[in-house]
Amino acid sequence: MDFSSFYFSIAGCSATIIAIIGGFIASKLISISADRDNILDRIKEINDELSMKTKQHEDIVQRLNDDDALDFIRDNIELLVDNRPLEVVYKPEEKPSLDYFTAEQYWKRALALCREIADLETNQMEDTNSDKVPVYLAKKYTDDFDYGVCKKVFRELNKRARQRNRNTFDFSNALIDVGDIVPPTINNWYHQKSDEAEKLETRIDELKFEKIQYEEKKKQVKKPRGMKSGLFLFIAFSILGVFFPLICVLVNGTLNSLCVAIVSLCLFGICVLITFIYMALLLRWKKVD
């Protein structure tokens, strides 16, 4: 008895089911690839925004620290000019705005400026700007903190020169720092920048948390649920449902045709059953507490 048409029918049915499985897997992989691209794009956007916000936050904090350091220098200008170490100046009980480590960095910079001012030649101090700071130093130190220290040091030296009633240097026209006499008023700029720094810090924390979430999603996309099983089913169905019946057509007559046909039909049925089970498991919703 010739079972060739039977084998061809099984091979055709299997090929149709395989095409459906292959199309499903391909569409799923394309969808996963698109999701992964979206996640990677979002992570890149977060990194770019995080980098920008972090730089803005660091710049603002730097400016705030410069302002606090200048206030600290102003309050301790006499000790600075006397070249006293920070251990003597820094008093934690007064709750300074800067921590000791940060204050130490600024104090060292200020001491270095004082030493440089003490070593200036007379001709370097003759040409001064409107703040009575030598042009030589004004050109060299354009940073707000360094220039501010120069102004305060020169005004302190001027005050001492007047108190000694002698003009060691030409400081007779130097202005007195009003901030050294009158308590400073509320600094709106400082409060505005402080609020801006807090908002940036909050946004940075949000971006870091969001980035962690997307990193977790990226890990999940790397291991899509059911794709490996689908590929295995695709290969198994191709071998048992298509190649096996076609081989049976070639060897038809040399083997017990009825037994081989029954085996081929059973294999086809098993493959179809496994396919339905696979689809049911794949489409099952996860339980949500």
GROMACS .gro file of C-alpha atoms in nm:
model
  289
    1MET     CA    1   0.000   0.000   0.000
    2ASP     CA    2   0.136   0.340  -0.099
    3PHE     CA    3   0.134   0.598   0.185
    4SER     CA    4   0.318   0.869  -0.007
    5SER     CA    5   0.018   1.103  -0.020
    6PHE     CA    6  -0.032   1.049   0.354
    7TYR     CA    7   0.329   1.145   0.428
    8PHE     CA    8   0.306   1.446   0.202
    9SER     CA    9  -0.011   1.555   0.384
   10ILE     CA   10   0.160   1.527   0.723
   11ALA     CA   11   0.463   1.715   0.592
   12GLY     CA   12   0.239   1.988   0.449
   13CYS     CA   13   0.041   2.026   0.773
   14SER     CA   14   0.362   2.032   0.973
   15ALA     CA   15   0.513   2.292   0.743
   16THR     CA   16   0.203   2.511   0.791
   17ILE     CA   17   0.224   2.484   1.170
   18ILE     CA   18   0.600   2.544   1.159
   19ALA     CA   19   0.539   2.859   0.954
   20ILE     CA   20   0.294   2.979   1.219
   21ILE     CA   21   0.540   2.901   1.500
   22GLY     CA   22   0.823   3.064   1.307
   23GLY     CA   23   0.616   3.373   1.238
   24PHE     CA   24   0.518   3.398   1.604
   25ILE     CA   25   0.879   3.362   1.721
   26ALA     CA   26   1.001   3.611   1.460
   27SER     CA   27   0.739   3.869   1.557
   28LYS     CA   28   0.820   3.814   1.924
   29LEU     CA   29   1.193   3.859   1.862
   30ILE     CA   30   1.128   4.173   1.658
   31SER     CA   31   0.911   4.308   1.938
   32ILE     CA   32   1.177   4.223   2.197
   33SER     CA   33   1.444   4.385   1.980
   34ALA     CA   34   1.232   4.701   1.951
   35ASP     CA   35   1.173   4.704   2.328
   36ARG     CA   36   1.544   4.660   2.391
   37ASP     CA   37   1.627   4.945   2.153
   38ASN     CA   38   1.375   5.167   2.334
   39ILE     CA   39   1.526   5.074   2.669
   40LEU     CA   40   1.879   5.143   2.547
   41ASP     CA   41   1.770   5.476   2.400
   42ARG     CA   42   1.603   5.570   2.729
   43ILE     CA   43   1.913   5.471   2.926
   44LYS     CA   44   2.123   5.689   2.696
   45GLU     CA   45   1.882   5.980   2.746
   46ILE     CA   46   1.899   5.930   3.123
   47ASN     CA   47   2.279   5.918   3.115
   48ASP     CA   48   2.294   6.236   2.909
   49GLU     CA   49   2.053   6.420   3.138
   50LEU     CA   50   2.225   6.277   3.446
   51SER     CA   51   2.562   6.397   3.320
   52MET     CA   52   2.424   6.745   3.249
   53LYS     CA   53   2.238   6.775   3.582
   54THR     CA   54   2.539   6.645   3.774
   55LYS     CA   55   2.767   6.901   3.611
   56GLN     CA   56   2.517   7.180   3.684
   57HIS     CA   57   2.491   7.063   4.045
   58GLU     CA   58   2.869   7.048   4.084
   59ASP     CA   59   2.908   7.397   3.937
   60ILE     CA   60   2.646   7.543   4.171
   61VAL     CA   61   2.790   7.363   4.474
   62GLN     CA   62   3.133   7.492   4.376
   63ARG     CA   63   3.004   7.850   4.359
   64LEU     CA   64   2.824   7.810   4.691
   65ASN     CA   65   3.140   7.669   4.849
   66ASP     CA   66   3.339   7.960   4.707
   67ASP     CA   67   3.092   8.203   4.862
   68ASP     CA   68   3.099   8.023   5.199
   69ALA     CA   69   3.479   8.011   5.187
   70LEU     CA   70   3.498   8.384   5.120
   71ASP     CA   71   3.271   8.445   5.419
   72PHE     CA   72   3.497   8.222   5.627
   73ILE     CA   73   3.804   8.413   5.505
   74ARG     CA   74   3.634   8.744   5.581
   75ASP     CA   75   3.552   8.639   5.936
   76ASN     CA   76   3.911   8.519   5.993
   77ILE     CA   77   4.109   8.754   5.771
   78GLU     CA   78   4.338   8.865   6.054
   79LEU     CA   79   4.440   8.508   6.132
   80LEU     CA   80   4.490   8.442   5.760
   81VAL     CA   81   4.724   8.740   5.722
   82ASP     CA   82   4.908   8.622   6.032
   83ASN     CA   83   4.961   8.289   5.856
   84ARG     CA   84   4.783   8.087   6.125
   85PRO     CA   85   4.700   7.720   6.054
   86LEU     CA   86   4.342   7.610   6.005
   87GLU     CA   87   4.353   7.401   6.325
   88VAL     CA   88   4.358   7.726   6.519
   89VAL     CA   89   4.093   7.898   6.308
   90TYR     CA   90   3.834   7.627   6.247
   91LYS     CA   91   3.589   7.594   6.535
   92PRO     CA   92   3.330   7.316   6.489
   93GLU     CA   93   3.116   7.451   6.773
   94GLU     CA   94   3.046   7.760   6.561
   95LYS     CA   95   2.892   7.534   6.297
   96PRO     CA   96   3.074   7.668   5.991
   97SER     CA   97   2.908   7.626   5.652
   98LEU     CA   98   3.202   7.423   5.520
   99ASP     CA   99   3.325   7.093   5.656
  100TYR     CA  100   3.684   7.082   5.777
  101PHE     CA  101   3.824   6.905   5.470
  102THR     CA  102   3.668   7.154   5.226
  103ALA     CA  103   3.767   7.451   5.442
  104GLU     CA  104   4.123   7.319   5.454
  105GLN     CA  105   4.150   7.324   5.074
  106TYR     CA  106   4.034   7.685   5.058
  107TRP     CA  107   4.249   7.790   5.352
  108LYS     CA  108   4.560   7.648   5.186
  109ARG     CA  109   4.481   7.843   4.867
  110ALA     CA  110   4.433   8.160   5.069
  111LEU     CA  111   4.761   8.110   5.259
  112ALA     CA  112   4.944   8.059   4.930
  113LEU     CA  113   4.798   8.388   4.802
  114CYS     CA  114   4.908   8.567   5.121
  115ARG     CA  115   5.262   8.441   5.078
  116GLU     CA  116   5.263   8.550   4.715
  117ILE     CA  117   5.136   8.896   4.812
  118ALA     CA  118   5.409   8.925   5.076
  119ASP     CA  119   5.672   8.843   4.812
  120LEU     CA  120   5.549   9.101   4.558
  121GLU     CA  121   5.799   9.358   4.434
  122THR     CA  122   5.726   9.726   4.483
  123ASN     CA  123   5.692   9.787   4.111
  124GLN     CA  124   5.434   9.506   4.086
  125MET     CA  125   5.215   9.682   4.341
  126GLU     CA  126   5.221  10.028   4.189
  127ASP     CA  127   4.963   9.962   3.916
  128THR     CA  128   4.629   9.881   4.084
  129ASN     CA  129   4.271   9.848   3.964
  130SER     CA  130   3.951   9.999   4.107
  131ASP     CA  131   3.954   9.743   4.390
  132LYS     CA  132   4.308   9.852   4.480
  133VAL     CA  133   4.434   9.507   4.381
  134PRO     CA  134   4.757   9.505   4.180
  135VAL     CA  135   4.685   9.451   3.811
  136TYR     CA  136   4.952   9.181   3.812
  137LEU     CA  137   4.743   8.973   4.054
  138ALA     CA  138   4.410   9.067   3.896
  139LYS     CA  139   4.525   8.927   3.562
  140LYS     CA  140   4.669   8.616   3.722
  141TYR     CA  141   4.374   8.529   3.947
  142THR     CA  142   4.042   8.562   3.765
  143ASP     CA  143   3.865   8.307   3.984
  144ASP     CA  144   3.605   8.468   4.212
  145PHE     CA  145   3.747   8.310   4.526
  146ASP     CA  146   4.113   8.389   4.458
  147TYR     CA  147   4.037   8.744   4.351
  148GLY     CA  148   3.808   8.792   4.651
  149VAL     CA  149   4.085   8.674   4.883
  150CYS     CA  150   4.325   8.922   4.724
  151LYS     CA  151   4.082   9.208   4.788
  152LYS     CA  152   4.027   9.110   5.151
  153VAL     CA  153   4.398   9.059   5.220
  154PHE     CA  154   4.490   9.398   5.075
  155ARG     CA  155   4.214   9.571   5.270
  156GLU     CA  156   4.333   9.405   5.589
  157LEU     CA  157   4.689   9.516   5.516
  158ASN     CA  158   4.561   9.866   5.446
  159LYS     CA  159   4.372   9.871   5.775
  160ARG     CA  160   4.681   9.764   5.963
  161ALA     CA  161   4.893  10.023   5.782
  162ARG     CA  162   4.651  10.299   5.884
  163GLN     CA  163   4.644  10.174   6.240
  164ARG     CA  164   5.024  10.195   6.254
  165ASN     CA  165   5.000  10.546   6.105
  166ARG     CA  166   5.251  10.465   5.840
  167ASN     CA  167   5.226  10.387   5.472
  168THR     CA  168   5.431  10.073   5.419
  169PHE     CA  169   5.269  10.040   5.077
  170ASP     CA  170   5.052  10.273   4.880
  171PHE     CA  171   4.721  10.166   5.035
  172SER     CA  172   4.605  10.515   5.140
  173ASN     CA  173   4.316  10.515   4.892
  174ALA     CA  174   4.210  10.157   4.956
  175LEU     CA  175   3.846  10.103   5.031
  176ILE     CA  176   3.731   9.942   5.351
  177ASP     CA  177   3.533   9.625   5.306
  178VAL     CA  178   3.184   9.718   5.425
  179GLY     CA  179   3.116   9.352   5.489
  180ASP     CA  180   3.384   9.358   5.759
  181ILE     CA  181   3.194   9.625   5.951
  182VAL     CA  182   2.826   9.578   5.881
  183PRO     CA  183   2.662   9.234   5.920
  184PRO     CA  184   2.589   9.105   5.570
  185THR     CA  185   2.229   9.126   5.455
  186ILE     CA  186   2.032   8.825   5.339
  187ASN     CA  187   2.192   8.696   5.023
  188ASN     CA  188   1.907   8.631   4.781
  189TRP     CA  189   2.146   8.489   4.524
  190TYR     CA  190   2.281   8.239   4.776
  191HIS     CA  191   1.934   8.118   4.875
  192GLN     CA  192   1.827   8.097   4.512
  193LYS     CA  193   2.130   7.887   4.422
  194SER     CA  194   2.083   7.669   4.730
  195ASP     CA  195   1.724   7.594   4.626
  196GLU     CA  196   1.841   7.524   4.272
  197ALA     CA  197   2.107   7.284   4.402
  198GLU     CA  198   1.847   7.100   4.612
  199LYS     CA  199   1.615   7.063   4.311
  200LEU     CA  200   1.902   6.935   4.098
  201GLU     CA  201   2.001   6.688   4.368
  202THR     CA  202   1.643   6.561   4.385
  203ARG     CA  203   1.631   6.526   4.006
  204ILE     CA  204   1.965   6.344   4.005
  205ASP     CA  205   1.833   6.093   4.261
  206GLU     CA  206   1.521   6.041   4.048
  207LEU     CA  207   1.731   5.981   3.737
  208LYS     CA  208   1.955   5.733   3.919
  209PHE     CA  209   1.650   5.541   4.043
  210GLU     CA  210   1.496   5.545   3.694
  211LYS     CA  211   1.823   5.423   3.545
  212ILE     CA  212   1.831   5.129   3.787
  213GLN     CA  213   1.479   5.033   3.680
  214TYR     CA  214   1.568   5.042   3.311
  215GLU     CA  215   1.886   4.845   3.375
  216GLU     CA  216   1.671   4.574   3.535
  217LYS     CA  217   1.438   4.579   3.233
  218LYS     CA  218   1.738   4.544   3.004
  219LYS     CA  219   1.850   4.233   3.193
  220GLN     CA  220   1.502   4.083   3.154
  221VAL     CA  221   1.499   4.155   2.781
  222LYS     CA  222   1.824   3.964   2.743
  223LYS     CA  223   1.641   3.649   2.856
  224PRO     CA  224   1.297   3.661   2.692
  225ARG     CA  225   1.056   3.410   2.836
  226GLY     CA  226   0.980   3.109   2.612
  227MET     CA  227   1.204   3.199   2.317
  228LYS     CA  228   1.451   2.914   2.371
  229SER     CA  229   1.167   2.666   2.410
  230GLY     CA  230   1.005   2.801   2.095
  231LEU     CA  231   1.323   2.757   1.893
  232PHE     CA  232   1.362   2.402   2.024
  233LEU     CA  233   1.000   2.327   1.932
  234PHE     CA  234   1.058   2.477   1.587
  235ILE     CA  235   1.357   2.250   1.527
  236ALA     CA  236   1.186   1.939   1.669
  237PHE     CA  237   0.869   1.992   1.466
  238SER     CA  238   1.077   2.046   1.151
  239ILE     CA  239   1.262   1.717   1.201
  240LEU     CA  240   0.971   1.501   1.317
  241GLY     CA  241   0.688   1.662   1.121
  242VAL     CA  242   0.856   1.741   0.789
  243PHE     CA  243   1.187   1.563   0.736
  244PHE     CA  244   1.074   1.231   0.887
  245PRO     CA  245   0.764   1.195   0.660
  246LEU     CA  246   0.970   1.295   0.355
  247ILE     CA  247   1.230   1.034   0.442
  248CYS     CA  248   0.949   0.784   0.480
  249VAL     CA  249   0.840   0.861   0.124
  250LEU     CA  250   1.189   0.777   0.002
  251VAL     CA  251   1.204   0.445   0.186
  252ASN     CA  252   0.837   0.357   0.123
  253GLY     CA  253   0.810  -0.015   0.051
  254THR     CA  254   1.132  -0.121   0.221
  255LEU     CA  255   0.979  -0.094   0.567
  256ASN     CA  256   0.645  -0.191   0.714
  257SER     CA  257   0.454   0.100   0.562
  258LEU     CA  258   0.157   0.081   0.802
  259CYS     CA  259   0.374   0.088   1.115
  260VAL     CA  260   0.585   0.372   0.982
  261ALA     CA  261   0.269   0.565   0.889
  262ILE     CA  262   0.130   0.516   1.240
  263VAL     CA  263   0.461   0.629   1.393
  264SER     CA  264   0.467   0.936   1.167
  265LEU     CA  265   0.108   1.020   1.262
  266CYS     CA  266   0.187   0.980   1.634
  267LEU     CA  267   0.491   1.203   1.605
  268PHE     CA  268   0.283   1.463   1.426
  269GLY     CA  269   0.016   1.443   1.698
  270ILE     CA  270   0.276   1.476   1.975
  271CYS     CA  271   0.429   1.780   1.805
  272VAL     CA  272   0.087   1.944   1.767
  273LEU     CA  273   0.005   1.872   2.134
  274ILE     CA  274   0.338   2.014   2.251
  275THR     CA  275   0.276   2.322   2.035
  276PHE     CA  276  -0.061   2.386   2.200
  277ILE     CA  277   0.090   2.337   2.546
  278TYR     CA  278   0.375   2.574   2.457
  279MET     CA  279   0.134   2.842   2.335
  280ALA     CA  280  -0.084   2.803   2.644
  281LEU     CA  281   0.214   2.836   2.878
  282LEU     CA  282   0.358   3.129   2.685
  283LEU     CA  283   0.035   3.328   2.692
  284ARG     CA  284  -0.032   3.258   3.060
  285TRP     CA  285  -0.044   3.578   3.270
  286LYS     CA  286   0.188   3.612   3.562
  287LYS     CA  287   0.026   3.621   3.902
  288VAL     CA  288   0.032   3.965   4.057
  289ASP     CA  289   0.008   4.000   4.432
   0.00000   0.00000   0.00000
